[in-house]
Short mmCIF file of C-alpha atoms and ligand atoms in Angstrom, two decimals:
data_model
loop_
_atom_site.label_atom_id
_atom_site.label_comp_id
_atom_site.label_asym_id
_atom_site.label_seq_id
_atom_site.Cartn_x
_atom_site.Cartn_y
_atom_site.Cartn_z
CA MET A 1095 0.02 -0.10 0.11
CA ILE A 1096 1.16 3.58 -1.31
CA GLU A 1097 0.34 5.94 1.05
CA ILE A 1098 -0.35 9.93 -0.25
CA ALA A 1099 -1.76 13.43 1.71
CA ILE A 1100 -4.03 15.33 0.26
CA MET A 1101 -3.35 19.32 1.27
CA GLY A 1102 -6.04 21.50 0.41
CA LEU A 1103 -9.87 19.85 -0.74
CA GLY A 1104 -11.31 23.30 -3.77
CA THR A 1105 -11.67 21.60 -6.92
CA VAL A 1106 -8.14 19.78 -7.00
CA GLY A 1107 -8.39 18.41 -4.41
CA THR A 1108 -11.34 16.88 -4.04
CA GLY A 1109 -10.69 16.05 -8.05
CA VAL A 1110 -7.16 14.16 -6.72
CA ALA A 1111 -9.39 12.52 -4.13
CA ARG A 1112 -11.98 10.80 -6.47
CA VAL A 1113 -9.16 10.22 -9.55
CA VAL A 1114 -7.10 7.94 -6.74
CA GLU A 1115 -11.24 6.33 -5.66
CA GLU A 1116 -12.22 6.29 -9.52
CA ASN A 1117 -9.32 4.79 -11.27
CA ALA A 1118 -7.43 2.39 -8.28
CA PRO A 1119 -7.28 -1.03 -10.63
CA GLN A 1120 -5.18 1.28 -13.50
CA ILE A 1121 -2.88 2.50 -10.96
CA GLU A 1122 -2.56 -0.08 -8.98
CA ARG A 1123 -1.63 -1.84 -11.98
CA LYS A 1124 0.87 0.64 -13.17
CA LEU A 1125 2.28 1.42 -9.48
CA GLY A 1126 2.84 -3.27 -8.72
CA GLU A 1127 0.49 -1.60 -5.38
CA PRO A 1128 -3.06 0.10 -4.24
CA LEU A 1129 -1.96 3.82 -3.70
CA ARG A 1130 -4.52 5.49 -1.34
CA VAL A 1131 -5.07 8.23 0.52
CA LYS A 1132 -3.82 8.86 4.11
CA ALA A 1133 -4.93 12.14 5.20
CA VAL A 1134 -6.49 15.42 3.67
CA LEU A 1135 -5.45 19.23 5.09
CA VAL A 1136 -8.03 21.27 5.49
CA ARG A 1137 -8.49 24.62 7.38
CA HIS A 1138 -12.28 23.64 8.83
CA PHE A 1139 -13.23 20.24 9.31
CA LYS A 1140 -16.40 19.52 6.64
CA GLU A 1141 -18.83 16.71 6.45
CA GLY A 1142 -18.93 14.41 2.72
CA PRO A 1143 -17.27 11.04 1.94
CA TYR A 1144 -13.29 12.46 3.23
CA ARG A 1145 -14.90 13.44 6.77
CA HIS A 1146 -12.80 10.32 8.42
CA LEU A 1147 -9.54 11.56 6.41
CA MET A 1148 -9.32 15.54 7.50
CA THR A 1149 -6.72 17.16 9.28
CA ASP A 1150 -6.08 20.33 10.35
CA ASP A 1151 -3.22 20.23 11.62
CA PHE A 1152 -0.12 19.83 9.03
CA LYS A 1153 2.58 17.91 11.43
CA ASP A 1154 0.06 14.84 11.43
CA ILE A 1155 1.01 15.11 7.24
CA GLU A 1156 5.32 15.83 8.05
CA GLY A 1157 5.30 13.49 10.59
CA ASP A 1158 4.00 10.58 9.29
CA GLY A 1159 6.28 8.47 7.49
CA ASP A 1160 4.53 6.15 5.84
CA ILE A 1161 2.60 9.11 3.47
CA ARG A 1162 5.16 9.42 0.56
CA VAL A 1163 3.85 12.19 -1.43
CA VAL A 1164 1.75 15.42 -0.91
CA VAL A 1165 -0.42 17.23 -2.81
CA GLU A 1166 -0.50 20.62 -2.65
CA ALA A 1167 -3.33 22.14 -3.74
CA ILE A 1168 -4.13 24.70 -1.35
CA GLY A 1169 -3.63 27.60 -3.94
CA GLY A 1170 -1.57 30.94 -3.57
CA VAL A 1171 1.96 31.06 -2.33
CA ASP A 1172 2.32 32.35 1.80
CA ALA A 1173 0.75 28.55 3.29
CA ALA A 1174 0.75 26.32 0.17
CA TYR A 1175 4.52 27.82 0.10
CA ARG A 1176 5.62 27.22 3.78
CA TYR A 1177 4.39 23.32 3.73
CA THR A 1178 5.71 23.00 0.93
CA LYS A 1179 8.92 23.46 2.11
CA ARG A 1180 8.70 21.48 5.11
CA ALA A 1181 7.09 17.78 2.99
CA LEU A 1182 10.46 18.31 0.99
CA ALA A 1183 12.61 18.69 4.11
CA ALA A 1184 10.66 15.66 5.54
CA GLY A 1185 12.27 13.57 2.31
CA LYS A 1186 8.26 13.79 1.05
CA HIS A 1187 7.64 14.12 -2.92
CA VAL A 1188 5.70 16.88 -3.67
CA VAL A 1189 2.83 17.74 -6.39
CA THR A 1190 1.12 20.49 -7.22
CA ALA A 1191 -1.25 22.01 -9.69
CA ASN A 1192 -1.16 26.04 -8.03
CA LYS A 1193 0.67 27.97 -10.88
CA GLN A 1194 1.58 31.12 -8.74
CA LEU A 1195 3.80 29.32 -6.50
CA VAL A 1196 6.14 27.15 -9.73
CA ALA A 1197 5.84 30.19 -11.11
CA GLU A 1198 7.46 33.01 -8.00
CA ARG A 1199 8.83 29.83 -5.97
CA GLY A 1200 9.27 26.73 -8.43
CA CYS A 1201 12.83 27.77 -9.39
CA GLU A 1202 13.89 27.97 -5.06
CA LEU A 1203 11.85 24.29 -4.73
CA LEU A 1204 13.73 22.25 -7.35
CA ALA A 1205 16.52 22.46 -6.16
CA LEU A 1206 15.20 22.02 -2.11
CA ALA A 1207 13.70 18.35 -3.27
CA ARG A 1208 16.60 18.11 -5.86
CA GLN A 1209 19.24 18.63 -1.97
CA LYS A 1210 16.76 15.91 -0.77
CA ASN A 1211 16.26 13.29 -3.33
CA VAL A 1212 12.59 13.60 -3.24
CA ASN A 1213 10.54 15.18 -6.47
CA TYR A 1214 8.57 18.39 -7.21
CA LEU A 1215 6.58 17.95 -10.36
CA PHE A 1216 3.74 20.26 -11.20
CA GLU A 1217 2.49 19.35 -14.94
CA ALA A 1218 -1.01 20.19 -13.60
CA SER A 1219 0.57 23.83 -13.05
CA VAL A 1220 -0.22 24.67 -16.89
CA GLY A 1221 -3.17 23.39 -19.10
CA GLY A 1222 -4.62 21.29 -16.72
CA GLY A 1223 -5.27 18.38 -18.41
CA ILE A 1224 -3.21 18.36 -21.26
CA PRO A 1225 0.56 16.71 -21.02
CA ILE A 1226 2.94 19.87 -21.87
CA LEU A 1227 5.53 20.35 -19.29
CA HIS A 1228 7.03 16.55 -19.55
CA PRO A 1229 6.70 17.07 -23.61
CA LEU A 1230 8.30 20.20 -23.23
CA THR A 1231 11.43 18.98 -20.86
CA GLN A 1232 11.24 15.09 -22.34
CA CYS A 1233 10.11 15.00 -25.56
CA MET A 1234 11.70 18.15 -27.11
CA ALA A 1235 14.47 18.24 -25.23
CA ALA A 1236 16.66 17.75 -28.10
CA ASN A 1237 15.72 21.45 -29.53
CA ARG A 1238 15.91 24.38 -28.98
CA ILE A 1239 13.09 25.79 -27.84
CA ASP A 1240 12.28 29.39 -30.12
CA GLU A 1241 8.79 29.89 -29.11
CA VAL A 1242 5.76 28.68 -26.88
CA TYR A 1243 2.25 30.34 -27.21
CA GLY A 1244 -1.13 29.80 -26.86
CA ILE A 1245 -4.33 29.58 -24.89
CA LEU A 1246 -3.68 29.30 -21.10
CA ASN A 1247 -6.76 30.31 -19.49
CA GLY A 1248 -9.89 27.87 -19.78
CA THR A 1249 -12.35 30.68 -18.25
CA THR A 1250 -11.56 33.59 -20.68
CA ASN A 1251 -11.60 31.27 -23.54
CA TYR A 1252 -15.00 29.96 -22.64
CA ILE A 1253 -16.27 33.60 -21.80
CA LEU A 1254 -14.74 34.77 -25.05
CA THR A 1255 -16.50 31.32 -27.36
CA ARG A 1256 -20.30 32.54 -25.14
CA MET A 1257 -20.42 36.17 -26.18
CA VAL A 1258 -19.58 35.49 -29.88
CA ARG A 1259 -21.43 31.94 -30.05
CA THR A 1260 -24.59 32.22 -27.68
CA GLY A 1261 -24.50 36.57 -27.10
CA ALA A 1262 -23.96 35.59 -23.22
CA SER A 1263 -22.98 38.98 -21.48
CA PHE A 1264 -19.64 39.26 -19.85
CA GLU A 1265 -20.81 38.62 -16.40
CA GLU A 1266 -23.15 35.64 -17.09
CA ALA A 1267 -20.06 33.73 -18.77
CA LEU A 1268 -18.01 34.29 -16.06
CA ARG A 1269 -20.94 32.95 -13.59
CA GLU A 1270 -20.87 29.84 -15.83
CA ALA A 1271 -17.54 29.26 -16.11
CA GLN A 1272 -17.53 29.57 -12.61
CA GLU A 1273 -20.08 26.98 -11.98
CA LYS A 1274 -17.57 24.60 -13.94
CA GLY A 1275 -15.12 25.19 -11.69
CA TYR A 1276 -12.95 26.60 -14.13
CA ALA A 1277 -12.52 30.09 -13.00
CA GLU A 1278 -10.01 31.18 -9.98
CA ALA A 1279 -10.92 31.75 -6.39
CA ASP A 1280 -10.91 35.02 -7.32
CA PRO A 1281 -11.25 35.22 -10.64
CA THR A 1282 -9.71 38.85 -11.28
CA ALA A 1283 -6.74 36.52 -12.03
CA ASP A 1284 -8.43 34.88 -15.27
CA VAL A 1285 -10.18 37.92 -16.94
CA GLU A 1286 -6.86 40.41 -16.15
CA GLY A 1287 -4.32 37.91 -17.94
CA VAL A 1288 -2.44 37.33 -14.37
CA ASP A 1289 -3.45 32.86 -14.11
CA ALA A 1290 -2.21 33.03 -18.12
CA GLY A 1291 0.98 35.03 -17.21
CA ARG A 1292 1.40 32.78 -14.59
CA LYS A 1293 1.25 29.65 -16.86
CA ILE A 1294 3.21 31.61 -19.92
CA CYS A 1295 6.11 32.28 -17.06
CA ILE A 1296 6.22 28.10 -16.21
CA LEU A 1297 6.82 28.01 -19.53
CA ALA A 1298 9.34 29.78 -20.36
CA ASP A 1299 11.35 29.24 -18.14
CA LEU A 1300 11.46 25.57 -18.73
CA ALA A 1301 11.59 26.30 -22.58
CA PHE A 1302 14.41 28.82 -21.83
CA GLY A 1303 16.17 27.60 -18.55
CA HIS A 1304 16.15 31.13 -17.01
CA GLN A 1305 14.22 32.58 -14.42
CA VAL A 1306 11.23 34.59 -15.90
CA SER A 1307 9.23 36.55 -13.23
CA PRO A 1308 5.88 37.10 -12.62
CA GLY A 1309 6.49 41.03 -11.60
CA GLU A 1310 8.50 41.48 -15.00
CA VAL A 1311 5.62 39.69 -17.85
CA PRO A 1312 3.52 42.63 -19.00
CA MET A 1313 -0.46 41.08 -18.53
CA GLU A 1314 -3.57 41.65 -20.67
CA GLY A 1315 -6.90 39.93 -19.81
CA ILE A 1316 -10.05 40.15 -21.46
CA THR A 1317 -11.53 42.54 -18.91
CA LYS A 1318 -10.56 46.14 -21.40
CA LEU A 1319 -12.06 43.68 -24.83
CA SER A 1320 -14.40 45.45 -26.65
CA LEU A 1321 -17.38 43.41 -28.35
CA ARG A 1322 -17.61 45.62 -31.77
CA ASP A 1323 -13.41 44.31 -32.34
CA VAL A 1324 -14.98 40.87 -31.64
CA GLU A 1325 -17.22 41.06 -33.99
CA ILE A 1326 -15.47 43.38 -36.32
CA ALA A 1327 -12.44 39.92 -36.50
CA GLN A 1328 -15.44 37.62 -37.21
CA GLN A 1329 -16.66 38.68 -39.61
CA ALA A 1330 -12.98 39.47 -41.63
CA ALA A 1331 -11.86 35.72 -41.28
CA TYR A 1332 -10.43 37.01 -38.05
CA ARG A 1333 -10.80 35.46 -34.41
CA VAL A 1334 -9.59 37.28 -30.99
CA LYS A 1335 -7.77 34.87 -28.41
CA LEU A 1336 -6.13 36.02 -25.30
CA LEU A 1337 -2.62 34.47 -25.60
CA GLY A 1338 0.16 34.17 -23.90
CA ARG A 1339 3.46 34.25 -25.31
CA ALA A 1340 7.35 33.37 -24.06
CA VAL A 1341 9.64 34.10 -27.49
CA ARG A 1342 13.82 33.76 -27.73
CA MET A 1343 15.02 36.88 -29.28
CA PRO A 1344 17.28 36.51 -32.00
CA ASP A 1345 20.35 38.22 -29.15
CA GLY A 1346 19.57 34.91 -26.78
CA GLY A 1347 17.78 37.64 -25.10
CA ARG A 1348 13.66 36.13 -23.92
CA THR A 1349 10.29 37.98 -23.92
CA ALA A 1350 7.22 36.85 -22.43
CA TYR A 1351 3.90 38.66 -21.98
CA VAL A 1352 -0.32 37.98 -22.29
CA ALA A 1353 -2.41 40.27 -24.33
CA PRO A 1354 -5.44 39.29 -26.25
CA HIS A 1355 -4.56 38.92 -29.84
CA LEU A 1356 -5.93 38.66 -33.67
CA LEU A 1357 -5.85 35.16 -35.34
CA PRO A 1358 -6.21 34.44 -38.70
CA SER A 1359 -9.37 31.63 -38.68
CA GLY A 1360 -7.18 29.24 -40.31
CA HIS A 1361 -4.36 29.32 -37.62
CA PRO A 1362 -4.85 25.65 -35.41
CA LEU A 1363 -5.31 28.34 -32.33
CA ALA A 1364 -8.41 29.99 -33.48
CA ASN A 1365 -10.93 27.21 -32.96
CA VAL A 1366 -10.22 26.37 -29.56
CA GLU A 1367 -12.98 26.92 -28.15
CA ASP A 1368 -15.15 26.76 -24.22
CA VAL A 1369 -12.72 25.39 -21.79
CA PHE A 1370 -10.61 23.99 -24.13
CA ASN A 1371 -6.48 25.15 -23.94
CA ALA A 1372 -3.83 24.58 -26.78
CA VAL A 1373 0.02 25.14 -26.60
CA VAL A 1374 2.10 25.63 -29.34
CA VAL A 1375 6.13 25.12 -28.89
CA LYS A 1376 8.56 26.11 -31.57
CA GLY A 1377 11.67 23.28 -31.94
CA ASN A 1378 14.17 24.63 -34.31
CA ALA A 1379 13.93 20.52 -34.72
CA THR A 1380 10.59 20.24 -34.46
CA GLY A 1381 8.98 23.38 -36.05
CA GLU A 1382 5.48 23.85 -34.29
CA VAL A 1383 4.44 20.80 -32.58
CA MET A 1384 0.70 21.51 -30.12
CA PHE A 1385 -0.95 20.64 -27.43
CA TYR A 1386 -4.63 20.35 -27.02
CA GLY A 1387 -7.28 19.74 -24.19
CA LYS A 1388 -9.16 20.96 -20.94
CA GLY A 1389 -7.48 23.23 -19.71
CA ALA A 1390 -9.54 23.51 -16.39
CA GLY A 1391 -11.71 21.89 -14.24
CA ALA A 1392 -11.09 19.27 -11.10
CA MET A 1393 -11.07 16.17 -13.24
CA PRO A 1394 -8.25 17.01 -16.22
CA THR A 1395 -6.34 18.49 -13.13
CA ALA A 1396 -6.49 15.84 -10.83
CA SER A 1397 -5.78 13.71 -13.76
CA ALA A 1398 -1.95 15.52 -14.23
CA CYS A 1399 -1.57 15.60 -10.77
CA VAL A 1400 -1.72 11.62 -9.94
CA ALA A 1401 -0.07 11.56 -12.94
CA ASP A 1402 2.92 13.43 -11.36
CA VAL A 1403 1.95 11.77 -8.05
CA MET A 1404 2.68 8.75 -10.00
CA GLU A 1405 6.02 9.36 -11.74
CA ALA A 1406 7.54 10.61 -8.14
CA LEU A 1407 6.91 7.23 -6.87
CA GLN A 1408 8.71 5.34 -9.76
CA GLU A 1409 11.40 7.99 -10.42
CA SER A 1410 14.94 7.66 -8.48
CA PRO A 1411 16.47 9.55 -8.15
CA GLN A 1412 14.20 12.75 -9.33
CA ARG A 1413 13.97 13.55 -12.22
CA GLU A 1414 17.11 16.08 -13.52
CA GLU A 1415 15.80 17.32 -16.85
CA ILE A 1416 14.35 20.30 -15.46
CA GLY A 1417 16.77 22.74 -16.23
CA TRP A 1418 16.04 25.74 -14.73
CA SER A 1419 17.89 28.67 -13.52
CA PRO A 1420 17.40 31.63 -10.95
CA ASP A 1421 19.32 34.20 -12.73
CA ALA A 1422 16.86 36.13 -14.67
CA ALA A 1423 18.56 38.10 -16.23
CA GLY A 1424 18.31 38.86 -20.04
CA PHE A 1425 14.66 39.46 -19.75
CA VAL A 1426 13.54 42.20 -23.54
CA ASP A 1427 10.58 43.76 -21.95
CA PRO A 1428 8.24 42.60 -25.58
CA ARG A 1429 7.17 45.72 -26.91
CA GLU A 1430 11.20 44.79 -28.79
CA LEU A 1431 8.85 41.71 -30.46
CA PRO A 1432 8.05 42.68 -34.01
CA SER A 1433 4.26 41.76 -35.02
CA ARG A 1434 1.10 43.06 -36.56
CA HIS A 1435 -1.25 45.09 -34.90
CA TYR A 1436 -5.27 45.62 -35.10
CA PHE A 1437 -6.63 49.27 -34.54
CA ARG A 1438 -9.26 50.45 -34.97
CA VAL A 1439 -9.38 54.19 -35.68
CA ARG A 1440 -11.76 57.71 -35.49
CA GLY A 1441 -11.13 58.04 -39.13
CA THR A 1442 -10.71 56.94 -42.41
CA LEU A 1443 -8.26 54.55 -44.54
CA GLU A 1444 -6.38 57.41 -45.79
CA ASP A 1445 -5.92 58.52 -42.56
CA ALA A 1446 -4.75 55.40 -41.47
CA ALA A 1447 -2.32 54.47 -44.55
CA ALA A 1448 -1.21 57.78 -43.77
CA ALA A 1449 0.54 56.40 -40.34
CA PHE A 1450 0.79 53.30 -40.86
CA GLY A 1451 2.05 52.81 -44.69
CA ARG A 1452 -0.03 49.93 -46.39
CA VAL A 1453 -3.28 48.20 -44.24
CA GLU A 1454 -5.32 45.52 -44.73
CA VAL A 1455 -8.71 46.88 -44.34
CA LEU A 1456 -11.04 44.71 -42.03
CA SER A 1457 -13.95 47.51 -42.25
CA GLU A 1458 -14.81 50.97 -42.64
CA GLY A 1459 -16.80 53.73 -42.46
CA ALA A 1460 -16.73 56.43 -39.69
CA GLU A 1461 -14.34 54.43 -37.88
CA THR A 1462 -11.99 52.10 -39.90
CA ALA A 1463 -10.41 48.57 -38.12
CA PHE A 1464 -7.47 46.89 -40.16
CA LEU A 1465 -3.98 44.95 -39.30
CA THR A 1466 -0.77 46.71 -40.01
CA GLU A 1467 2.74 44.46 -41.18
CA SER A 1468 5.14 43.23 -39.08
CA MET A 1469 6.68 46.00 -36.84
CA THR A 1470 7.44 46.44 -33.16
CA ALA A 1471 5.30 47.62 -30.15
CA ARG A 1472 6.86 50.61 -29.29
CA GLU A 1473 6.87 51.59 -33.48
CA ALA A 1474 3.71 51.46 -33.62
CA GLY A 1475 2.17 52.94 -30.50
CA LEU A 1476 4.57 55.84 -32.36
CA ARG A 1477 3.25 56.17 -35.99
CA CYS A 1478 -0.67 56.19 -34.33
CA SER A 1479 0.25 59.02 -32.19
CA GLY A 1480 -1.57 61.38 -34.78
CA LEU A 1481 -4.61 59.05 -35.17
CA ASP A 1482 -8.08 58.25 -32.89
CA VAL A 1483 -7.33 55.23 -31.46
CA LEU A 1484 -10.23 53.47 -30.50
CA ALA A 1485 -8.71 50.06 -29.51
CA HIS A 1486 -5.19 48.69 -30.17
CA LEU A 1487 -4.75 44.54 -29.92
CA ARG A 1488 -1.38 42.53 -31.50
CA ALA A 1489 -2.24 40.29 -33.63
CA LEU A 1490 -0.55 36.88 -35.29
N1 HSE B 248 -9.00 29.47 -13.52
C1 HSE B 248 -7.75 28.44 -14.63
C2 HSE B 248 -8.51 28.60 -16.19
C3 HSE B 248 -7.93 27.23 -13.93
O1 HSE B 248 -9.68 28.76 -16.05
O2 HSE B 248 -7.94 27.69 -17.05
C4 HSE B 248 -6.40 26.41 -14.46
O3 HSE B 248 -5.28 26.42 -14.56
#
């Protein structure tokens, strides 16, 4: 019998307990022994199927030599960070879906895990049920990774899809996403791009091997996005999606950011809808590889967590392929990254052409919506200074 503990019994923690229970035969076949949840750390005791496993004292887990893996499903940084450190220091593997903690402290926690000869695994922190971190660090290990980008937040993708498809208001669509267990406890992190921002930091850390700190990465969500621009894009065979991007710059630096983008409707990410996420990894040997699946929700996220639990138990010594240096130097302002830009201005096509030269017109009238040729955001900002700009988005 292999015993584990879960810290936190919210969406993810409950999902982990369910997967361990419901998929017991498959898990036992692969591990060679049954896997059992021995303890669940909660702040407040509550009735339910896991009542008999609950404790509110972390020492019950820390001091129990039979518990070999701890799943941290508390979220946030404070308690999650303290307990993760103590669990690793006590020689237990730790598995998590906590992207905030991994983005802010992952490098340090990995180093501690290495020192203690245990694993700190966090596949579920990016893309929920989609395997992305293992493929990035293992299957694509022979590549130089030049770019990682994608739809990294299920809640905002769900909201955008519902608004476009059913005409739901932003508030209605957000409420539905919350009811389905997709949103963070505080959905501001979802709609303001912070959740996707943490995930692109983790992807950048692992893709480029250097710390990319969330504080340096500009994060813009969908709260300022106007339905008018979404509709103009749709009619002109483009889609608006919230993307996280991490790019290796030609001079060896790296950049990352989150912002809404226009994508041509034929782009593989353009039809990724509802709660689905998709991540594109550009390797210098593979070219573009895309990973697609459910990026949020209890069971998909728990699937990744429990797979990490199983890996931690099978791996000995710990996985070495995660190269993640604390050296954060070399981060470049994403305004230096060239791309096409979408503008909607109060004015004519002539005004647009006078500022930008050749443009692709998406809509004309009292307002003109157009796409520029590729240029840095800094240059686009300078060129539009004489225009009455109503909206500005990046485009792929
Ligand atoms: N709130 C997140 C999302 C959950 O909507 O994608 C998974 O990280």
